[in-house]
mmCIF file of C-alpha atoms and ligand atoms in Angstrom:
data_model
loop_
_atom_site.group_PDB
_atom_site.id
_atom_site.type_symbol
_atom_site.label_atom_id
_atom_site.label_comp_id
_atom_site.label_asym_id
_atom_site.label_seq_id
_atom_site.Cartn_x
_atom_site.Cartn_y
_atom_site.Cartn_z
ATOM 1 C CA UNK A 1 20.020 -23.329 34.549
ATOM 2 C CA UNK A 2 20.760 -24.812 37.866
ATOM 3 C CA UNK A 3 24.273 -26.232 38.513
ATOM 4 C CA UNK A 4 25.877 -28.554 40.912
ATOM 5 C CA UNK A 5 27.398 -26.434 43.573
ATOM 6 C CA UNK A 6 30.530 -28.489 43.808
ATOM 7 C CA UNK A 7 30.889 -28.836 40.368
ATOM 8 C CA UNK A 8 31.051 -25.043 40.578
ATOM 9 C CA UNK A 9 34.000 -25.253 43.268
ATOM 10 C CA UNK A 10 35.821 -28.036 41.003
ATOM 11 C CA UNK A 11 35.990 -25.520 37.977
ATOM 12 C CA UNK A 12 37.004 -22.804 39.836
ATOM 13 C CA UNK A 13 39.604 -24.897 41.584
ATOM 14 C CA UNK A 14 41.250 -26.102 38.327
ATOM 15 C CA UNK A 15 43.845 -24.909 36.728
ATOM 16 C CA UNK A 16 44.437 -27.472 33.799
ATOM 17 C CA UNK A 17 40.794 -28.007 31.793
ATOM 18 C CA UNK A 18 40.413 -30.512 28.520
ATOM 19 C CA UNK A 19 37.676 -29.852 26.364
ATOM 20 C CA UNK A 20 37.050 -33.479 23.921
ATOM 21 C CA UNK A 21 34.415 -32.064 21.312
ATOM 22 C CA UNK A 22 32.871 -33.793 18.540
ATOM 23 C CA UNK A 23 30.330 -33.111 16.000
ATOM 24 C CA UNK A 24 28.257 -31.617 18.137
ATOM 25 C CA UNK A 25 29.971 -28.730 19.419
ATOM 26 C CA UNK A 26 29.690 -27.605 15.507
ATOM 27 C CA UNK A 27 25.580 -27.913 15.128
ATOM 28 C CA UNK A 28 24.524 -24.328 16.274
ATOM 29 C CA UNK A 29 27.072 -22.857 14.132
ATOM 30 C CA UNK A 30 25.199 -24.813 10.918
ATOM 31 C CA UNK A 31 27.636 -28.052 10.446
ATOM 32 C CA UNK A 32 25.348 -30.922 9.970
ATOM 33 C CA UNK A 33 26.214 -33.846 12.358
ATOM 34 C CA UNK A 34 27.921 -36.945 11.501
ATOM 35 C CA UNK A 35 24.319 -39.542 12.694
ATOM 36 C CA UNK A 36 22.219 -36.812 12.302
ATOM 37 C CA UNK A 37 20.090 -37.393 8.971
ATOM 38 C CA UNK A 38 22.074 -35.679 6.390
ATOM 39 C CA UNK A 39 20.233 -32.971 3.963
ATOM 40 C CA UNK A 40 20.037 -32.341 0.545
ATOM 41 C CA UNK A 41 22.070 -34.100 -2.343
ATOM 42 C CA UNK A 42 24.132 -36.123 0.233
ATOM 43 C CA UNK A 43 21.128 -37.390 2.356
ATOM 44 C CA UNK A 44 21.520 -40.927 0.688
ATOM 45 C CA UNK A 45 25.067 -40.763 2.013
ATOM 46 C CA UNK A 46 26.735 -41.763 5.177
ATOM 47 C CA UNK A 47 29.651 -40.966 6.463
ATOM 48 C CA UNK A 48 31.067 -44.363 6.748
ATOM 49 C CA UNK A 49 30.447 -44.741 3.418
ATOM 50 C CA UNK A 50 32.428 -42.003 2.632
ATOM 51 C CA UNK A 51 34.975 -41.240 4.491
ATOM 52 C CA UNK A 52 37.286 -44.372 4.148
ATOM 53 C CA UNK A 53 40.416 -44.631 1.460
ATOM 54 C CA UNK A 54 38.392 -47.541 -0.302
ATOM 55 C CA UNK A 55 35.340 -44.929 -1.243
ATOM 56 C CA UNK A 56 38.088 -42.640 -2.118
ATOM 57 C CA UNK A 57 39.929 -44.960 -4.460
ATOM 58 C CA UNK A 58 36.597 -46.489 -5.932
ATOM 59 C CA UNK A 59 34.881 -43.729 -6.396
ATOM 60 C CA UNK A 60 36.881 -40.240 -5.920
ATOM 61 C CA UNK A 61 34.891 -37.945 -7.617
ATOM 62 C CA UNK A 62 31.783 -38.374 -5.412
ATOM 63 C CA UNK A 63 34.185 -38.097 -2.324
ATOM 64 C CA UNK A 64 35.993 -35.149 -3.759
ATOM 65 C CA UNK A 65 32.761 -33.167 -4.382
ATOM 66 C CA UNK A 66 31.262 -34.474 -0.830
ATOM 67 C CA UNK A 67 34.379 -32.823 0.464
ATOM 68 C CA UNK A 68 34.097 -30.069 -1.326
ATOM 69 C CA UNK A 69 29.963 -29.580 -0.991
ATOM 70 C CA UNK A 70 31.382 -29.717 3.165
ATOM 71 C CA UNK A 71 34.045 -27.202 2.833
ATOM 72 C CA UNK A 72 31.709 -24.533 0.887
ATOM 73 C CA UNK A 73 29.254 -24.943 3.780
ATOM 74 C CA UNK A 74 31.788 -24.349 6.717
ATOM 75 C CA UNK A 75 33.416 -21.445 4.795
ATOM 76 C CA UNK A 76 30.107 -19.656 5.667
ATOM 77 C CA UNK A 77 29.743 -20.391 9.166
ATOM 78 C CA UNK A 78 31.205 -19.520 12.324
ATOM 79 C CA UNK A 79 32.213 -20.099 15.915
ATOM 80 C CA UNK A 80 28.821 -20.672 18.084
ATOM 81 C CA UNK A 81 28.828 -19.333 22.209
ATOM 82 C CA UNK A 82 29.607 -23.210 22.626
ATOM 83 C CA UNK A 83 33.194 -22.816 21.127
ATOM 84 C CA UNK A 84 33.764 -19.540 22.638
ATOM 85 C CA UNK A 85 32.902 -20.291 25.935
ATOM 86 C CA UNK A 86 35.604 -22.760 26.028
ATOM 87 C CA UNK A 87 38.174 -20.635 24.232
ATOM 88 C CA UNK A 88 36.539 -17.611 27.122
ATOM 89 C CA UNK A 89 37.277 -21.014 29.871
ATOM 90 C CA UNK A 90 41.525 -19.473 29.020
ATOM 91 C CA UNK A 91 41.331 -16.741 30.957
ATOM 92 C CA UNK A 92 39.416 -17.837 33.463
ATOM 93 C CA UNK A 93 41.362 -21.051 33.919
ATOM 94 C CA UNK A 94 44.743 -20.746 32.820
ATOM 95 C CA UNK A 95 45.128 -23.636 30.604
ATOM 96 C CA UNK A 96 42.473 -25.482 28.629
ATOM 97 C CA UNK A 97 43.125 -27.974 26.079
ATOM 98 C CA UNK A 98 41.000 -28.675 23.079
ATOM 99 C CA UNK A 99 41.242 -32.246 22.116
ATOM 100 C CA UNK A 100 38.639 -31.920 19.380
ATOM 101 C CA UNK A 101 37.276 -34.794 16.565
ATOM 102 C CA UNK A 102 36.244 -31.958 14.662
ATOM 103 C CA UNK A 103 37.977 -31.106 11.195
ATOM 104 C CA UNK A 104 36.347 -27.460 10.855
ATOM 105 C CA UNK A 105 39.052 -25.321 12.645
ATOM 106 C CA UNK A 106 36.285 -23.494 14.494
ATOM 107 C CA UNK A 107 38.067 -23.869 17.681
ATOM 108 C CA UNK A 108 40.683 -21.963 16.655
ATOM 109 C CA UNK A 109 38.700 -19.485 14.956
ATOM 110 C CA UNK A 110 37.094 -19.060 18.150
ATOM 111 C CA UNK A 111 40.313 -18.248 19.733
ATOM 112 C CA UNK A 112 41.565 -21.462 21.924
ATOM 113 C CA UNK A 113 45.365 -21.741 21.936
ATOM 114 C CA UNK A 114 45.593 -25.388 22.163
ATOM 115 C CA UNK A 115 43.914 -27.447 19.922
ATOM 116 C CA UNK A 116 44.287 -31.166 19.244
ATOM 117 C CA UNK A 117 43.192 -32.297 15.896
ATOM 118 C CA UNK A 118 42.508 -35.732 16.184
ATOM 119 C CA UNK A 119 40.894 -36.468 13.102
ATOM 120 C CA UNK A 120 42.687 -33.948 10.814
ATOM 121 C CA UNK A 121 41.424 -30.836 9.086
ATOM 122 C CA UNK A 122 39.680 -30.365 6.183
ATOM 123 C CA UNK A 123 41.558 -27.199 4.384
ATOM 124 C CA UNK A 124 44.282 -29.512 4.757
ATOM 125 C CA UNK A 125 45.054 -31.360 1.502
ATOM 126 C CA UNK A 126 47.841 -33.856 0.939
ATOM 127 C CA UNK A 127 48.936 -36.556 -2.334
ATOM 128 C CA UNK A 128 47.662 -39.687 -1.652
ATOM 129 C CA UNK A 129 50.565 -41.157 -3.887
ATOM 130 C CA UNK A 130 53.836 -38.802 -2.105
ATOM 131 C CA UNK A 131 51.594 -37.244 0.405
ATOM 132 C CA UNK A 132 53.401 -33.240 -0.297
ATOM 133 C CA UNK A 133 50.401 -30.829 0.797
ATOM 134 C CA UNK A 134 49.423 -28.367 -0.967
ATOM 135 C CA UNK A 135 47.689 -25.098 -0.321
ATOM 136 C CA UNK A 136 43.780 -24.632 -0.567
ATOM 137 C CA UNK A 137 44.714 -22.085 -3.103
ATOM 138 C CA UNK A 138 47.236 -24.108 -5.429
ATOM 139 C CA UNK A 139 44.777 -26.790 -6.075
ATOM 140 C CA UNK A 140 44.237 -27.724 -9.639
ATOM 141 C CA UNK A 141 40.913 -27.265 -11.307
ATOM 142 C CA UNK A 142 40.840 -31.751 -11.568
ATOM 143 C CA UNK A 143 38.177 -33.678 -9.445
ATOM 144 C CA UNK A 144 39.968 -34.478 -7.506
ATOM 145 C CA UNK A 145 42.836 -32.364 -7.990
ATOM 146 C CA UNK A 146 46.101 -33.610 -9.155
ATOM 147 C CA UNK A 147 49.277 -33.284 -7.641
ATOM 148 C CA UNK A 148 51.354 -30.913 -9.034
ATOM 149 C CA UNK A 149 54.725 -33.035 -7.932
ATOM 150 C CA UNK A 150 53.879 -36.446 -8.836
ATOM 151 C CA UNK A 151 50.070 -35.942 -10.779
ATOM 152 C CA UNK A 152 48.672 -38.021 -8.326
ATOM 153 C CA UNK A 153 45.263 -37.812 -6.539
ATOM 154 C CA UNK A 154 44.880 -35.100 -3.691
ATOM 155 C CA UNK A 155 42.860 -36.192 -0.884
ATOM 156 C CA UNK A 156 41.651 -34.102 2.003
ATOM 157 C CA UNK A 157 44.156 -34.017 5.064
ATOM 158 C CA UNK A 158 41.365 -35.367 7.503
ATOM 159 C CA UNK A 159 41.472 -39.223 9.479
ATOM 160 C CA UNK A 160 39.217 -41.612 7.119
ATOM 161 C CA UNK A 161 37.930 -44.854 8.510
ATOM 162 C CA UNK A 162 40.447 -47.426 9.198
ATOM 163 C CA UNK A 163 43.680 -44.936 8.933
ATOM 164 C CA UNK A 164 45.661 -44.517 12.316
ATOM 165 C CA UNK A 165 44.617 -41.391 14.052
ATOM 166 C CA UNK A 166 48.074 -38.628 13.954
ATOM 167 C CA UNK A 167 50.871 -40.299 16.097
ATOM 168 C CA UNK A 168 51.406 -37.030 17.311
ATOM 169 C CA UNK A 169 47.833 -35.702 18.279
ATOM 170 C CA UNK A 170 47.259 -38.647 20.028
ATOM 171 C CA UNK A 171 50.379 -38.308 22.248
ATOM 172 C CA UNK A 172 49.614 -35.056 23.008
ATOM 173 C CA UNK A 173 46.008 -36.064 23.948
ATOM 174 C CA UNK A 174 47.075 -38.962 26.438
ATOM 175 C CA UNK A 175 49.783 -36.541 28.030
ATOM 176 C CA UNK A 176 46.635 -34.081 28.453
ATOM 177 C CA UNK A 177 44.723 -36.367 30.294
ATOM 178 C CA UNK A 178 47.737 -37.138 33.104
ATOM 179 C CA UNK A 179 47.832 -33.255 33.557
ATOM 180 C CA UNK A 180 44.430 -31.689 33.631
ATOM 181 C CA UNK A 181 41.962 -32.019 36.355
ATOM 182 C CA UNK A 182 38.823 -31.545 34.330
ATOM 183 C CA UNK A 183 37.743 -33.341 31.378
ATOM 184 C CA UNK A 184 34.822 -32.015 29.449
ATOM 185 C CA UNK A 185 33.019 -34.483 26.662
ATOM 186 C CA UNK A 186 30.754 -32.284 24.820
ATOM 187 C CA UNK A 187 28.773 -32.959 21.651
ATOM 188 C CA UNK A 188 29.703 -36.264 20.387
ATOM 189 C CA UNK A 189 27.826 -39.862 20.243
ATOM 190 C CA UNK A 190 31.067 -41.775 21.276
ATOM 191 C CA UNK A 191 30.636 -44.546 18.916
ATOM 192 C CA UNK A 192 34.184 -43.844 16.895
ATOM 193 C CA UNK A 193 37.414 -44.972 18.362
ATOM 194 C CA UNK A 194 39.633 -44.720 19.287
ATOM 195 C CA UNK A 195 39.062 -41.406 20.773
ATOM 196 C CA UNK A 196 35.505 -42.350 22.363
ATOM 197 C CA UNK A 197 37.944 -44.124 24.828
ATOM 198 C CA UNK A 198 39.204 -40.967 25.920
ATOM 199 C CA UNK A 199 36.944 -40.290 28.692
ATOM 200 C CA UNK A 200 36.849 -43.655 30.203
ATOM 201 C CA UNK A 201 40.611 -43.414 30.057
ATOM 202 C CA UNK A 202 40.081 -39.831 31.842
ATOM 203 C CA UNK A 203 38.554 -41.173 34.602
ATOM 204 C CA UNK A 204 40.785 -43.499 35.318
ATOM 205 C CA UNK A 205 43.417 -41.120 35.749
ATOM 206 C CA UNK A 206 41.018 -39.830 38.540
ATOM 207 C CA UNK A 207 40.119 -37.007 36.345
ATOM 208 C CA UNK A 208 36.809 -35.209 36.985
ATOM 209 C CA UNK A 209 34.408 -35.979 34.057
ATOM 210 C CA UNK A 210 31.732 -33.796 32.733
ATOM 211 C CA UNK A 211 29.688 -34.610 30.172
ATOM 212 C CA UNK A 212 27.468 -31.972 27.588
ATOM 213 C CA UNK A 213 25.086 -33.793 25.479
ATOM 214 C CA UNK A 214 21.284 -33.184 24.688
ATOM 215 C CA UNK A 215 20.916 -36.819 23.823
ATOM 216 C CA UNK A 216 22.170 -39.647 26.116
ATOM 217 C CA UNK A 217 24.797 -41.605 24.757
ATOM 218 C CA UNK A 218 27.524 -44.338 26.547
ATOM 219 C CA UNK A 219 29.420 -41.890 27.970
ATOM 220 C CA UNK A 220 26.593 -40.573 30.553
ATOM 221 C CA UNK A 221 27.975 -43.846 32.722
ATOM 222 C CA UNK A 222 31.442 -42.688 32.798
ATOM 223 C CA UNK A 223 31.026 -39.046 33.995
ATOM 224 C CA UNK A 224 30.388 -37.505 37.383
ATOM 225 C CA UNK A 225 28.546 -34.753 35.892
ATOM 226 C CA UNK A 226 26.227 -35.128 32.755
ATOM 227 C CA UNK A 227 24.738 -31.514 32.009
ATOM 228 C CA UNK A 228 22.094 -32.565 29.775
ATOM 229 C CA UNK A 229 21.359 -29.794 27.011
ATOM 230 C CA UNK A 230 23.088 -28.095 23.822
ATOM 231 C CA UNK A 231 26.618 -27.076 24.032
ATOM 232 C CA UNK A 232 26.039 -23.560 23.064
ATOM 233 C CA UNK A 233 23.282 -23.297 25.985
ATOM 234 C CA UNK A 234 24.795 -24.978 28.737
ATOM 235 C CA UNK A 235 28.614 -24.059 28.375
ATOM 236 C CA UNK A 236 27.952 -20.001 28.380
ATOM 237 C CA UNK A 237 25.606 -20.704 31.606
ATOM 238 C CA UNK A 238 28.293 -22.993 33.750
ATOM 239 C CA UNK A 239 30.854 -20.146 32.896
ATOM 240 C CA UNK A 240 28.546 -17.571 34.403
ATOM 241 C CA UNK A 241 27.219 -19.853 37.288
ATOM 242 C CA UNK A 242 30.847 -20.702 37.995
ATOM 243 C CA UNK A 243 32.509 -17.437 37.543
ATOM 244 C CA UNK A 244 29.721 -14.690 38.362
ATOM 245 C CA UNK A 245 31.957 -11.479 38.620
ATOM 246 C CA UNK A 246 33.032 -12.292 34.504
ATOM 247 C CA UNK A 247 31.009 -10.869 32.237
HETATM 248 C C1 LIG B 1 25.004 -31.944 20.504
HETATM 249 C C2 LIG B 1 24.363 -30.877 19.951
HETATM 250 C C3 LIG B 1 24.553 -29.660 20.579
HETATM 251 C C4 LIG B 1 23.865 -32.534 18.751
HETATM 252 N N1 LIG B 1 25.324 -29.581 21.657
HETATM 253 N N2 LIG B 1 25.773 -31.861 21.584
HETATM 254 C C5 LIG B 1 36.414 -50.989 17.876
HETATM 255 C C6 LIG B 1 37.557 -50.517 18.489
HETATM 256 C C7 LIG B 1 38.456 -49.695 17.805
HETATM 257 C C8 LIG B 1 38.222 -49.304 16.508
HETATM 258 C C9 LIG B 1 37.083 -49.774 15.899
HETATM 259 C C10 LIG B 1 36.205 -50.604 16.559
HETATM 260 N N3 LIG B 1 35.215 -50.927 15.699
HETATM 261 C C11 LIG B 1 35.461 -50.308 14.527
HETATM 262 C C12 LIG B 1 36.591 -49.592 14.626
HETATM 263 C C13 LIG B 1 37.175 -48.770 13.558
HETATM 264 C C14 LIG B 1 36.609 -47.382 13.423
HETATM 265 C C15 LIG B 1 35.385 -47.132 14.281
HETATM 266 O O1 LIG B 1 35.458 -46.631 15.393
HETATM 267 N N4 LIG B 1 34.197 -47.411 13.733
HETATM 268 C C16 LIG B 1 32.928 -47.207 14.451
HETATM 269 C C17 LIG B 1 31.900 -46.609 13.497
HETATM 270 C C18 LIG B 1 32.484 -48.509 15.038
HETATM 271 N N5 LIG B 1 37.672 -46.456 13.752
HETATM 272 C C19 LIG B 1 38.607 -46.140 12.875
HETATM 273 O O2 LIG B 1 38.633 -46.630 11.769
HETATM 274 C C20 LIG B 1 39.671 -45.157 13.321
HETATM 275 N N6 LIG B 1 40.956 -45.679 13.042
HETATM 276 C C21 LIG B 1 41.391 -46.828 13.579
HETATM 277 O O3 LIG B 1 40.745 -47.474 14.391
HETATM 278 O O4 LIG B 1 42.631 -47.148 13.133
HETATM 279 C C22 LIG B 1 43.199 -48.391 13.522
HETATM 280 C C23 LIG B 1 44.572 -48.415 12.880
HETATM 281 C C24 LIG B 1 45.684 -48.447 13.673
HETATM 282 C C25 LIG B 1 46.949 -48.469 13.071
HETATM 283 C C26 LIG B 1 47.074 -48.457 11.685
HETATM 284 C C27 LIG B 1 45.946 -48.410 10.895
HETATM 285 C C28 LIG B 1 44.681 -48.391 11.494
HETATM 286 C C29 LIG B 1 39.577 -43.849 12.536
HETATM 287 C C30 LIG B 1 38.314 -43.123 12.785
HETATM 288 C C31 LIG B 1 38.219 -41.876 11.891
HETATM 289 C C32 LIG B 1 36.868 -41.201 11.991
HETATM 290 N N7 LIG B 1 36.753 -40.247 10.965
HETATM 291 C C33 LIG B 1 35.552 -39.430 10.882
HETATM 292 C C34 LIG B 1 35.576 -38.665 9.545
HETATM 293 C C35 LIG B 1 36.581 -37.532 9.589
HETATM 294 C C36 LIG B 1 36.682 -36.854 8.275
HETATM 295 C C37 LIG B 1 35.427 -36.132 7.899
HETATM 296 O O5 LIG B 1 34.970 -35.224 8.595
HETATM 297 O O6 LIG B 1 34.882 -36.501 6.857
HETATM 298 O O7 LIG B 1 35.504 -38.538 11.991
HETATM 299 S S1 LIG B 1 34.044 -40.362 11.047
HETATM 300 C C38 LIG B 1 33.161 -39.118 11.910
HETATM 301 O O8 LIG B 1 32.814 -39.617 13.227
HETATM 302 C C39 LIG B 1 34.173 -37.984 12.136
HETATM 303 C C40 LIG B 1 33.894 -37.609 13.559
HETATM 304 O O9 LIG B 1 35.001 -36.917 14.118
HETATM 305 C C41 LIG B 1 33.608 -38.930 14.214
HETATM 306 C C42 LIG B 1 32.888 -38.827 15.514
HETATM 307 O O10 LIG B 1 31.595 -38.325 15.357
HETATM 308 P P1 LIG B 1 30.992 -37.373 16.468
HETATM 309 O O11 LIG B 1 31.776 -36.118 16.556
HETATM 310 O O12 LIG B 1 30.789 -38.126 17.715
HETATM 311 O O13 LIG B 1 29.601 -36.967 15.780
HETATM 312 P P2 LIG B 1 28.181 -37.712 15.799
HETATM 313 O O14 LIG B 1 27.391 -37.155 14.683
HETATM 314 O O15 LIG B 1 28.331 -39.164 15.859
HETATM 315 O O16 LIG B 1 27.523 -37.257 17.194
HETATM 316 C C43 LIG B 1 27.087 -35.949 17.441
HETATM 317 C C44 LIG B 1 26.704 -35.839 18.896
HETATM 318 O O17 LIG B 1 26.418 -34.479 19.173
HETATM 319 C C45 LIG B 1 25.438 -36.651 19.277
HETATM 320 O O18 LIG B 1 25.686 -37.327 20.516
HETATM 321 C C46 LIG B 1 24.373 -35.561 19.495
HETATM 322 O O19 LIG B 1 23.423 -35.912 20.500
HETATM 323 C C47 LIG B 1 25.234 -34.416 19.951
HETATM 324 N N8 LIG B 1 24.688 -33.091 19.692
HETATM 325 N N9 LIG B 1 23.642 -31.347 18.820
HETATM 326 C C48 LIG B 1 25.909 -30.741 22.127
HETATM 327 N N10 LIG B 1 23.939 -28.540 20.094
HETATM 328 ZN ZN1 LIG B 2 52.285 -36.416 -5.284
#
């Protein structure tokens, strides 16, 4: 894979990197995408259908056991060389940021240090009635479990269509992008806000944007670089192009 040698020079020269991931990031590890046709029992789902508190509250069996059909399939997978390149991008680096979509947690299993959640996770559980989490491990055998506080309906601690995205993780993600001087968009379609405005937002804080994607999709307008190719390919081979003597 051949590389822009100045894009070389501009990761070499940073020393704050963000990393905004989305879907798919997660496909080599086994994590079917969001727009992606869907397999199995679900395929006559969609996510939109889904994942919003109205599907939850008409219907929250099916959402319960599409949650839980989800979380049985990511217990059984594992961090691809896409997400450890950019935990490997630490060391190399000194800071990266993860500002991820992704519920799975496989950027942390992969080892980065700071992760932004916007969209939740999904071993998270909370009530929807007094919103107390409880552990993965405390659930009750109900679909969908029942609080053990208040006997209300537990839900899965992840962002559903039209909820506000974690006051908190979205602070943290616009303070990212006044600080780093890279910002990597890798693996998602960039049709959910608000975080698809993340990287137009980067760039105009004069932040370098690069852009990992097999498929073209809005963003390709908004970056300097777009690396066209799968995540797990193309991050592994910039960190070698860019720093040789590693590994
Ligand atoms: C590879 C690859 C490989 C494949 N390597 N790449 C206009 C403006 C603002 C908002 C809206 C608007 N219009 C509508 C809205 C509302 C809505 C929205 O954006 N809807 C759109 C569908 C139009 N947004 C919301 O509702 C958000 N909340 C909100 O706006 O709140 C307002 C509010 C404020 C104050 C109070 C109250 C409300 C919330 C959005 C939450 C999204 N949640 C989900 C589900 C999470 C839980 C779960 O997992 O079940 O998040 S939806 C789903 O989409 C999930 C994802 O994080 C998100 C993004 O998907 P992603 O990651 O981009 O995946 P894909 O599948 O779309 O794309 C995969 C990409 O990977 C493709 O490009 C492939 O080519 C590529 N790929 N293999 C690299 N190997
Ligand atoms: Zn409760």
């Amino acid at each position: 894979m051949d590389f822009d040698p100045e894009l070389l020079d501009i990761l070499r020269n940073a020393r704050h990197i963000a990393a905004f991931t989305g879907a798919g990031v997660s496909a080599e590890s086994g994590i079917p995408t969001f727009r992606d046709a869907q397999t199995g029992l679900w395929a006559k789902y969609r996510a939109e259908d889904l994942a919003t508190p109205e599907a939850f509250r008409r219907d929250p069996v099916t959402v319960w056991n599409w949650y839980a059909w989800r979380r049985d399939l990511m217990r059984a997978v594992r961090p691809n060389p896409g997400h450890l390149a950019i935990a490997a991008m630490e060391r190399l680096v000194g800071r990266v940021t993860v500002i991820t979509q992704n519920v799975d947690g496989l950027h942390v299993q992969a080892g980065s240090s700071e992760v932004i959640e916007l969209h939740g996770n999904i071993w998270h559980n909370r009530c929807t009635d007094c919103a107390t989490s409880v552990p993965e491990s405390e659930l009750s055998a109900d679909t969908p479990p029942v609080c053990p506080h208040c006997k209300g309906k537990i839900r899965p601690g992840v962002v559903w269509f039209g909820e506000a995205l974690p006051t908190q993780a979205w602070t943290r993600a616009a303070e990212v992008l006044e600080t780093a001087d890279v910002f990597f968009c890798i693996g998602t379609s960039s049709l959910v806000e608000p975080a698809a405005s993340l990287p137009r937002y980067a760039r105009s804080c004069g932040r370098t944007v690069i852009q990992i994607n097999p498929e073209l999709t809005s963003h390709d307008e908004i970056a300097q670089y777009v690396l066209r190719g799968k995540a797990g390919e193309v991050l592994p081979a910039l960190l070698k192009a860019a720093w040789p003597q590693v590994g």
